[in-house]
Tab-separated table of C-alpha atoms in Angstrom:
chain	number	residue	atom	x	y	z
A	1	UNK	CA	112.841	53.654	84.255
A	2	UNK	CA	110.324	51.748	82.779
A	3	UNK	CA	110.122	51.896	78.879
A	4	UNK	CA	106.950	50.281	77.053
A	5	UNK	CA	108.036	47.432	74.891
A	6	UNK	CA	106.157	47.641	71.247
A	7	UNK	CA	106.610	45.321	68.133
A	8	UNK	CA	107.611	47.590	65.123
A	9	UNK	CA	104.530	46.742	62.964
A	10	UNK	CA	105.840	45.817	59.260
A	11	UNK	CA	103.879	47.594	56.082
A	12	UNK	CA	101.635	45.047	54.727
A	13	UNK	CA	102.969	43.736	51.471
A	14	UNK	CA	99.818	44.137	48.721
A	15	UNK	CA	99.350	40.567	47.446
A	16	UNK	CA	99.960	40.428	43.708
A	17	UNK	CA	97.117	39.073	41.938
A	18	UNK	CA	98.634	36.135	39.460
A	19	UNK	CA	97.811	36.827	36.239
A	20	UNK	CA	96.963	40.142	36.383
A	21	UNK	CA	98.544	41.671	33.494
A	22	UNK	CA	98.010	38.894	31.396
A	23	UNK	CA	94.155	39.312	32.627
A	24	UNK	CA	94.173	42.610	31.750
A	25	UNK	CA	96.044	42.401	28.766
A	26	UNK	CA	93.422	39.682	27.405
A	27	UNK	CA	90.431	41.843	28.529
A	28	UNK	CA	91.659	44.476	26.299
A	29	UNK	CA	92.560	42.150	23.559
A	30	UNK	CA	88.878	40.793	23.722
A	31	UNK	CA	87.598	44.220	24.341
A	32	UNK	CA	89.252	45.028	20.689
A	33	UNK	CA	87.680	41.821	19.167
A	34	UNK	CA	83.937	42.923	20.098
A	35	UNK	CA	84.429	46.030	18.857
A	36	UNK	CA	86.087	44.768	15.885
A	37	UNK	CA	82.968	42.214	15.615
A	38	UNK	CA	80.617	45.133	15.954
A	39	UNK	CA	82.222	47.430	13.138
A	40	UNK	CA	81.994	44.276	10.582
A	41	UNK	CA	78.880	43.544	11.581
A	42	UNK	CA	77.470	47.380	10.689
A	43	UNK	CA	79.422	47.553	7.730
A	44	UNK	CA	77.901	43.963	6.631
A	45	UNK	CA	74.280	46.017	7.638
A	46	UNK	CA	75.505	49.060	5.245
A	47	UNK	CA	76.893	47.306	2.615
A	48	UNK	CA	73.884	44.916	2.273
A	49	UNK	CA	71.388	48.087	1.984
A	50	UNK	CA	73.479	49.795	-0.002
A	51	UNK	CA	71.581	50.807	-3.488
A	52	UNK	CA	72.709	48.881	-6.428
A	53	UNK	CA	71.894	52.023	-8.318
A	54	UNK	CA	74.941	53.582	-6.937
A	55	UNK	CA	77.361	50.994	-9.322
A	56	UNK	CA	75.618	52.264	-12.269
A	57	UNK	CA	78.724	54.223	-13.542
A	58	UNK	CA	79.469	54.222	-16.935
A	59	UNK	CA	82.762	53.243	-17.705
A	60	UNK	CA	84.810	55.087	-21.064
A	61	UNK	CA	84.677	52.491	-23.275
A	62	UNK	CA	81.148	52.092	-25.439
A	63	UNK	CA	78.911	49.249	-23.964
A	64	UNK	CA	76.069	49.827	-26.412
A	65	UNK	CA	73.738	50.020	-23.145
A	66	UNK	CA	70.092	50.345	-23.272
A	67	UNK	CA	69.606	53.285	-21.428
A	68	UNK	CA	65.702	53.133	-21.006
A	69	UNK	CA	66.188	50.277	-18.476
A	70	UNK	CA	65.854	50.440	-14.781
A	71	UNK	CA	69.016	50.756	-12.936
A	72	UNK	CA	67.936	48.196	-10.693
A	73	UNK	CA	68.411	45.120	-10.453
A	74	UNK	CA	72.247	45.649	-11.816
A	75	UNK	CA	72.996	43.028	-13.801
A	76	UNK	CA	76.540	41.632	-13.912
A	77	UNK	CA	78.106	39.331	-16.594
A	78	UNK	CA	79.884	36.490	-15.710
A	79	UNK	CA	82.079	34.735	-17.902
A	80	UNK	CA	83.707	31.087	-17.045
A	81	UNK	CA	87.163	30.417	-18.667
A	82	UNK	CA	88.079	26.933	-19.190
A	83	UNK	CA	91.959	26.488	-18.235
A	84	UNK	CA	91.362	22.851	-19.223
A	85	UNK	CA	90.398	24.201	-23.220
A	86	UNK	CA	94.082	24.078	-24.487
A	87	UNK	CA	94.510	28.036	-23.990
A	88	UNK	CA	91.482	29.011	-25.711
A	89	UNK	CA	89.970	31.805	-24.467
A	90	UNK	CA	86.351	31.794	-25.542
A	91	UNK	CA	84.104	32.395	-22.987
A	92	UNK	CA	83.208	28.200	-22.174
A	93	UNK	CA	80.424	29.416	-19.667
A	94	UNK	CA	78.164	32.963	-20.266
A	95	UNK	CA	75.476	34.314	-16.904
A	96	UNK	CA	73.701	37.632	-16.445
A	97	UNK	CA	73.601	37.887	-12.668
A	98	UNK	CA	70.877	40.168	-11.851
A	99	UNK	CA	71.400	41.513	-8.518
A	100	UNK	CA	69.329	43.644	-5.701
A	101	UNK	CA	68.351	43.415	-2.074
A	102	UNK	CA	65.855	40.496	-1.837
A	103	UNK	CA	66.791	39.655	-5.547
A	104	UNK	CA	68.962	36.998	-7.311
A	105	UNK	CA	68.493	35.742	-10.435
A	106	UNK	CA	70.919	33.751	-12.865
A	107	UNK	CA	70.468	33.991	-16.965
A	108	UNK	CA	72.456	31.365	-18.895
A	109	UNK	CA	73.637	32.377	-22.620
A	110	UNK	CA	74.046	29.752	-24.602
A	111	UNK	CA	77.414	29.936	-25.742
A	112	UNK	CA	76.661	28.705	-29.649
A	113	UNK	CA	74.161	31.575	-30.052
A	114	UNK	CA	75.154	32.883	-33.605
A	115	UNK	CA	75.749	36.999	-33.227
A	116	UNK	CA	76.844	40.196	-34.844
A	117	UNK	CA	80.135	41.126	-32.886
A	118	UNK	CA	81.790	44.416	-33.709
A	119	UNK	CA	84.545	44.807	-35.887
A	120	UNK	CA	84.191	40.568	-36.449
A	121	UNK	CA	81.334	39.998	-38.047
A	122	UNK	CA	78.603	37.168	-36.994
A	123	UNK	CA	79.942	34.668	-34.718
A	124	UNK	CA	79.287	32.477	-31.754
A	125	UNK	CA	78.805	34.995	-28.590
A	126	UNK	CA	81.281	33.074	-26.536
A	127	UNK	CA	83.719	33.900	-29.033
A	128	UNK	CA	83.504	37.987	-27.962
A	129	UNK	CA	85.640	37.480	-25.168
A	130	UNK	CA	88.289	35.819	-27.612
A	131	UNK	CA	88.279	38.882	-29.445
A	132	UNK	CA	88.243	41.651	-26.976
A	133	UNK	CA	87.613	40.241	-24.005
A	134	UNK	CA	84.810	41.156	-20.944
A	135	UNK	CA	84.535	44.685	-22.525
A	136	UNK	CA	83.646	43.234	-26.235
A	137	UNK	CA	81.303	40.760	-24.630
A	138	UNK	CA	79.584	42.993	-22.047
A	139	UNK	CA	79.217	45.312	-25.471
A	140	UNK	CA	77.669	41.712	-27.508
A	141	UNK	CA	75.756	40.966	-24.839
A	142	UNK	CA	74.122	44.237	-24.387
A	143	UNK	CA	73.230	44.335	-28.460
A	144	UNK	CA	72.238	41.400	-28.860
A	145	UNK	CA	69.505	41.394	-26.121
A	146	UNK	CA	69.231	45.166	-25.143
A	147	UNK	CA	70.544	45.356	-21.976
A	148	UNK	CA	72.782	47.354	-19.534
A	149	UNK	CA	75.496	45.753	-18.855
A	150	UNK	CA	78.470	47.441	-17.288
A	151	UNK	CA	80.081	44.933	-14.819
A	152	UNK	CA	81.925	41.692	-15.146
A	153	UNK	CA	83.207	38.838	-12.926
A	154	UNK	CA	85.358	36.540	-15.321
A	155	UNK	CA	85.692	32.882	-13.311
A	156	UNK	CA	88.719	30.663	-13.592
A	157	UNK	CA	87.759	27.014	-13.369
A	158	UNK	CA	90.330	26.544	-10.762
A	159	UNK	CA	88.564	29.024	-8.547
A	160	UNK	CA	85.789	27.133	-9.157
A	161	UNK	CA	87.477	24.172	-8.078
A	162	UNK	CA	89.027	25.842	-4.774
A	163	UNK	CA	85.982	27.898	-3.544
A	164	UNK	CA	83.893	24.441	-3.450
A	165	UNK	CA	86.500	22.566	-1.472
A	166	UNK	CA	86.498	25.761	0.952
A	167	UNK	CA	82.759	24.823	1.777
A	168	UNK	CA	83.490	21.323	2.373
A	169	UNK	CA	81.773	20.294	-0.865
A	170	UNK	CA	78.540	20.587	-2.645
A	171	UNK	CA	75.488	18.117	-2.750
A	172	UNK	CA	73.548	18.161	-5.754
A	173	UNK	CA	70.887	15.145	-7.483
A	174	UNK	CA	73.115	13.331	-9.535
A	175	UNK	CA	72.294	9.953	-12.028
A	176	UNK	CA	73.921	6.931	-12.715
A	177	UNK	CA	75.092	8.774	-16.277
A	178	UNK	CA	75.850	11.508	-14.816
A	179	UNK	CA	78.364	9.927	-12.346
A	180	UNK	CA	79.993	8.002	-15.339
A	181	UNK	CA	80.565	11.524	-16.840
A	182	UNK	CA	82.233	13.496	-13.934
A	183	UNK	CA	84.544	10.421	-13.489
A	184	UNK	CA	85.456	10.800	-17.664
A	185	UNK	CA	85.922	14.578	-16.582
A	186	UNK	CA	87.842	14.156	-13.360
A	187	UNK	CA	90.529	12.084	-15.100
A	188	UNK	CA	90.322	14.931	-18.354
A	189	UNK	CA	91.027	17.617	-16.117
A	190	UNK	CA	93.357	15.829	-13.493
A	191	UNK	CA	96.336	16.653	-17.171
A	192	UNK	CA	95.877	19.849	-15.843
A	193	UNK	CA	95.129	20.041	-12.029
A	194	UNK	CA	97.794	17.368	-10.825
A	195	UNK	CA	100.570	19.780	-11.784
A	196	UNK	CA	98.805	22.272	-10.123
A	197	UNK	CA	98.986	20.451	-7.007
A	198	UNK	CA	95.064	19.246	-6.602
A	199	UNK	CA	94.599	15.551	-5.913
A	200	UNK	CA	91.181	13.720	-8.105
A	201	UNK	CA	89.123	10.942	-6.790
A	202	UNK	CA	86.806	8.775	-8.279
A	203	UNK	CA	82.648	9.425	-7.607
A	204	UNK	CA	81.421	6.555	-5.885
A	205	UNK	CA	77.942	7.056	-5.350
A	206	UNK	CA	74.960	8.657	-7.812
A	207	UNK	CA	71.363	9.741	-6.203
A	208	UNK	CA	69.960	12.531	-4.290
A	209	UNK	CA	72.486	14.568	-2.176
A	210	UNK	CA	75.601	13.039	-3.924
A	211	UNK	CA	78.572	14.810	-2.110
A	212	UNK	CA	80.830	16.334	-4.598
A	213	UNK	CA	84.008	18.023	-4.028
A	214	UNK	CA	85.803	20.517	-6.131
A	215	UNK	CA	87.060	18.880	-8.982
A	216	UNK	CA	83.917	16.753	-8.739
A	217	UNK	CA	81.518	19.694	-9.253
A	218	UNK	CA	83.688	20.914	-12.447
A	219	UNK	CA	83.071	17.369	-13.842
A	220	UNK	CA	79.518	18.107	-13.283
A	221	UNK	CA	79.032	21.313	-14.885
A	222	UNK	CA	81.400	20.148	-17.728
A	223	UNK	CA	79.062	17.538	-19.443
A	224	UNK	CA	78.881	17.888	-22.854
A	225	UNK	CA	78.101	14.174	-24.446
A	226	UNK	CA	75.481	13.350	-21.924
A	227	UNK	CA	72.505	15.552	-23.274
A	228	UNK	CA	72.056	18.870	-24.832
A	229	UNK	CA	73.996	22.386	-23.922
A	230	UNK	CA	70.936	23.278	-22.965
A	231	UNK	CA	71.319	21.038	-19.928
A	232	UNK	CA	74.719	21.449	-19.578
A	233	UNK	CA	73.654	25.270	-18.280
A	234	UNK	CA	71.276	24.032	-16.563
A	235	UNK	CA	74.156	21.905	-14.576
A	236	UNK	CA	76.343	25.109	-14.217
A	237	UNK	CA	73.851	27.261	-12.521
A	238	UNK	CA	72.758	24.249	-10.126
A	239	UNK	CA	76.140	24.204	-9.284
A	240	UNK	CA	76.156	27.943	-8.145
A	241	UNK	CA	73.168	27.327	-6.061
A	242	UNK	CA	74.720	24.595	-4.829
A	243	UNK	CA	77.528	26.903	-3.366
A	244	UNK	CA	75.490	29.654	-2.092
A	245	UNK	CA	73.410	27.071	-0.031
A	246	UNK	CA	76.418	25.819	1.204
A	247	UNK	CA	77.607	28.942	2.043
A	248	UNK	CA	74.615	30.024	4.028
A	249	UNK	CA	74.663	26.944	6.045
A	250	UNK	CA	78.548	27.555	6.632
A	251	UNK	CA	78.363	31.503	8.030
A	252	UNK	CA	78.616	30.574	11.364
A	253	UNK	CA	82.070	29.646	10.682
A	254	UNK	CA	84.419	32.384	10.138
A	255	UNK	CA	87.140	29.814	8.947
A	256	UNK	CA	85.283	28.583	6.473
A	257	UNK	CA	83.523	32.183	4.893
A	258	UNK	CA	87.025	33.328	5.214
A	259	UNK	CA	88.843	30.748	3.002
A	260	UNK	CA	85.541	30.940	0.331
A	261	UNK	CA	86.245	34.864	0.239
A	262	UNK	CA	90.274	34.064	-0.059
A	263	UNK	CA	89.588	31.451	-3.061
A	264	UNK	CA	87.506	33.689	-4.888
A	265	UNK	CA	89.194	36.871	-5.030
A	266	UNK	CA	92.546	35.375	-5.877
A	267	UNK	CA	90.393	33.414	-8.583
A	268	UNK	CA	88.180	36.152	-10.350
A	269	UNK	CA	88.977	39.368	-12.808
A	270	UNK	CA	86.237	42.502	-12.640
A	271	UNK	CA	85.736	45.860	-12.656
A	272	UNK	CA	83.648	45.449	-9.325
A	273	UNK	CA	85.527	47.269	-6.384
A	274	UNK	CA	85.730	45.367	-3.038
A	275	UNK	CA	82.764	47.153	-1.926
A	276	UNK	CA	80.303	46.393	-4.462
A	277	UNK	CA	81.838	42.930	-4.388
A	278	UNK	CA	80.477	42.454	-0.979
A	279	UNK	CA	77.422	44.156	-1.277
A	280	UNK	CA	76.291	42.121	-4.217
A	281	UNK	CA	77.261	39.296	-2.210
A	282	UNK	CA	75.739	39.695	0.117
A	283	UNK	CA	72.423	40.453	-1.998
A	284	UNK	CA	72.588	37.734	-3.470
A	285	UNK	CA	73.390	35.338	-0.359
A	286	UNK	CA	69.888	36.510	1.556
A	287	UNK	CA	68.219	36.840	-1.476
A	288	UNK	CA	66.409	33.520	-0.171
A	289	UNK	CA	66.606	31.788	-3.677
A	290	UNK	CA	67.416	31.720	-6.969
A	291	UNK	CA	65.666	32.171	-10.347
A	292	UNK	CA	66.497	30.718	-13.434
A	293	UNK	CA	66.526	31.298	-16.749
A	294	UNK	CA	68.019	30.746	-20.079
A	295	UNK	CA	68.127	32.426	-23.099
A	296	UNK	CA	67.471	31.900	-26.268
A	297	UNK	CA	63.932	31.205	-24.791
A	298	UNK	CA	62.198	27.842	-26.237
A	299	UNK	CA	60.925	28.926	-29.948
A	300	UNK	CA	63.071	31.893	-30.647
A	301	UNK	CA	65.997	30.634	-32.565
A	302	UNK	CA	66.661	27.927	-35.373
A	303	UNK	CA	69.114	25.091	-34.215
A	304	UNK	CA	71.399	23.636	-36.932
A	305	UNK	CA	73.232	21.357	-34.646
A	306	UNK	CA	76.523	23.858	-34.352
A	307	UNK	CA	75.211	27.397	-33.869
A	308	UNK	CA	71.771	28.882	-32.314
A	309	UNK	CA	70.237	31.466	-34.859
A	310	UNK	CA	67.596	33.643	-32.976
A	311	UNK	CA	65.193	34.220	-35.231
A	312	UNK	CA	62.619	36.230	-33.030
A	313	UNK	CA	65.214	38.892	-30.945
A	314	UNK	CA	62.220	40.829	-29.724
A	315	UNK	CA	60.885	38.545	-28.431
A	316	UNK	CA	63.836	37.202	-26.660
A	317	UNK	CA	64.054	40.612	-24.841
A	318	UNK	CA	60.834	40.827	-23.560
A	319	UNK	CA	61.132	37.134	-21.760
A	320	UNK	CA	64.501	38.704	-20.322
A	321	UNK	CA	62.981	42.133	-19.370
A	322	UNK	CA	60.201	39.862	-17.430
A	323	UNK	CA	62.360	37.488	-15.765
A	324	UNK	CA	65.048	40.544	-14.564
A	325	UNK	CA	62.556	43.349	-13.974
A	326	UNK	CA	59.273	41.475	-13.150
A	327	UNK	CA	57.555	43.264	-16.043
């Protein structure tokens, strides 16, 4: 009998793709990224139109505010404490931020400006913070030249220090003098900073576009013996445009942002939340520039070589109110 031979056919074996679950798993990982990258990127959108009126909460304490203003811009003070000042805790650098979208503009106080301070009678306004710190000078601030003032950053000078060395450095115009001075000031502060763990190095070069690192750029805004006070402020807030035009030229890397952010928090006290930190940061970052002022404004005050005594405080208000508001 005559059987048909056949050839069992085997199941085909499905060819494992290599790589596939480690394709897939990385799809999904990258999947979670962009969505990640999306959510930042609206919150960035939110937080950056986000009214400033909405921070305009009263705290409990009494800030003597001058309620008749506009709540926006908001105006934040910012006080710089100088670790290098043998524990003193005057206030060595005074700035009214005045914030909103499309807005940023920086008022230096002079720190010898002779004022009434509550419960201490008339003293230099840097000392406010000495004797009751951000809430007594907010409060000296606000009666002295009738503002609003409810917020605060206060600025250690090592944060300083750290946040410019997370850009990479600043560039800023400096002269011959001037590069004599940081170099005084680099080896002043290095007492403190080399047993903090910071390395200082000698400024080479003077000019325009004069790299500076951190320690570098608190020489700069330290000059005292060069000039007048009045150009020492001048030094601090081309300093902080210094940064935020740094900054802007640095977004595109997330590294470096990150490690500015990371340097600053750990660096700064306020009663900002995290919220209104990074809205105002933002406002400020793509405000496309920076105004200046300082105050007291240029015939306004009698200088006896220690202490600035304003002698025309209305007058002093209304150059504020115009520079802040636009009025």
């Amino acid at each position: 009998m005559y059987y048909e031979s056949y050839e069992r056919k085997k199941p085909r074996r499905r060819k494992r793709r290599r790589g596939g679950c480690l394709g897939a798993l990385l799809r999904f990982f990258g999947k979670l990224i962009a969505l990640a990258l999306v959510l930042a990127v609206l919150a960035a959108v939110g937080l950056y139109f986000l009214p400033v009126s909405l921070f305009m909460v009263e705290p409990d304490y009494d800030l003597a505010l001058s309620a008749e203003l506009p709540s926006s811009p908001i105006n934040v003070l910012v006080l710089g404490v100088d670790v290098l000042n043998d524990g003193s805790q005057r206030s060595d650098t005074m700035m009214i931020a005045s914030i909103d979208r499309g807005v940023f503009r920086l008022t230096s106080i002079q720190r010898d400006t002779y004022v009434e301070i509550d419960g201490h009678g008339r003293n230099k306004i840097n000392a406010a913070y000495a004797f009751g710190g951000p809430e007594l000078a907010m409060r000296t601030v606000n009666q002295a030249f009738g503002l609003n003032i409810m917020h605060y950053i206060v600025v250690d000078f090592t944060a300083l220090v750290d946040m410019v060395d997370a850009l990479g450095g600043i560039e800023l115009d400096i002269t011959e003098a001037e590069r004599e001075q940081i170099n005084i000031n680099v080896v002043d502060s290095a007492k403190v900073f080399y047993r903090l763990g910071y390395s200082a190095s000698e400024l080479l070069q003077s000019g325009e576009n004069t790299h500076l690192d951190g320690l570098q750029a608190l020489g700069y805004a330290r000059i005292r013996s060069l000039d007048s006070d009045f150009v020492r402020t001048s030094r601090q807030r081309a300093v902080v445009e210094a940064m935020l035009q740094k900054l802007r030229e640095r977004l595109w890397n997330p590294v470096v942002v990150g490690r500015f952010i990371a340097e600053g928090l750990e660096g700064i006290r306020t009663n900002l939340n995290l919220a209104e930190l990074a809205a105002l940061g933002e406002k400020a970052l793509f405000a496309g520039g920076m105004e200046q002022l300082r105050v007291p404004v240029n015939g306004t005050f009698d200088d006896d070589g220690s202490k600035l005594t304003i002698t025309d405080a209305g007058a002093n208000r209304q150059a504020l109110y115009r520079f802040i508001y636009a009025e």
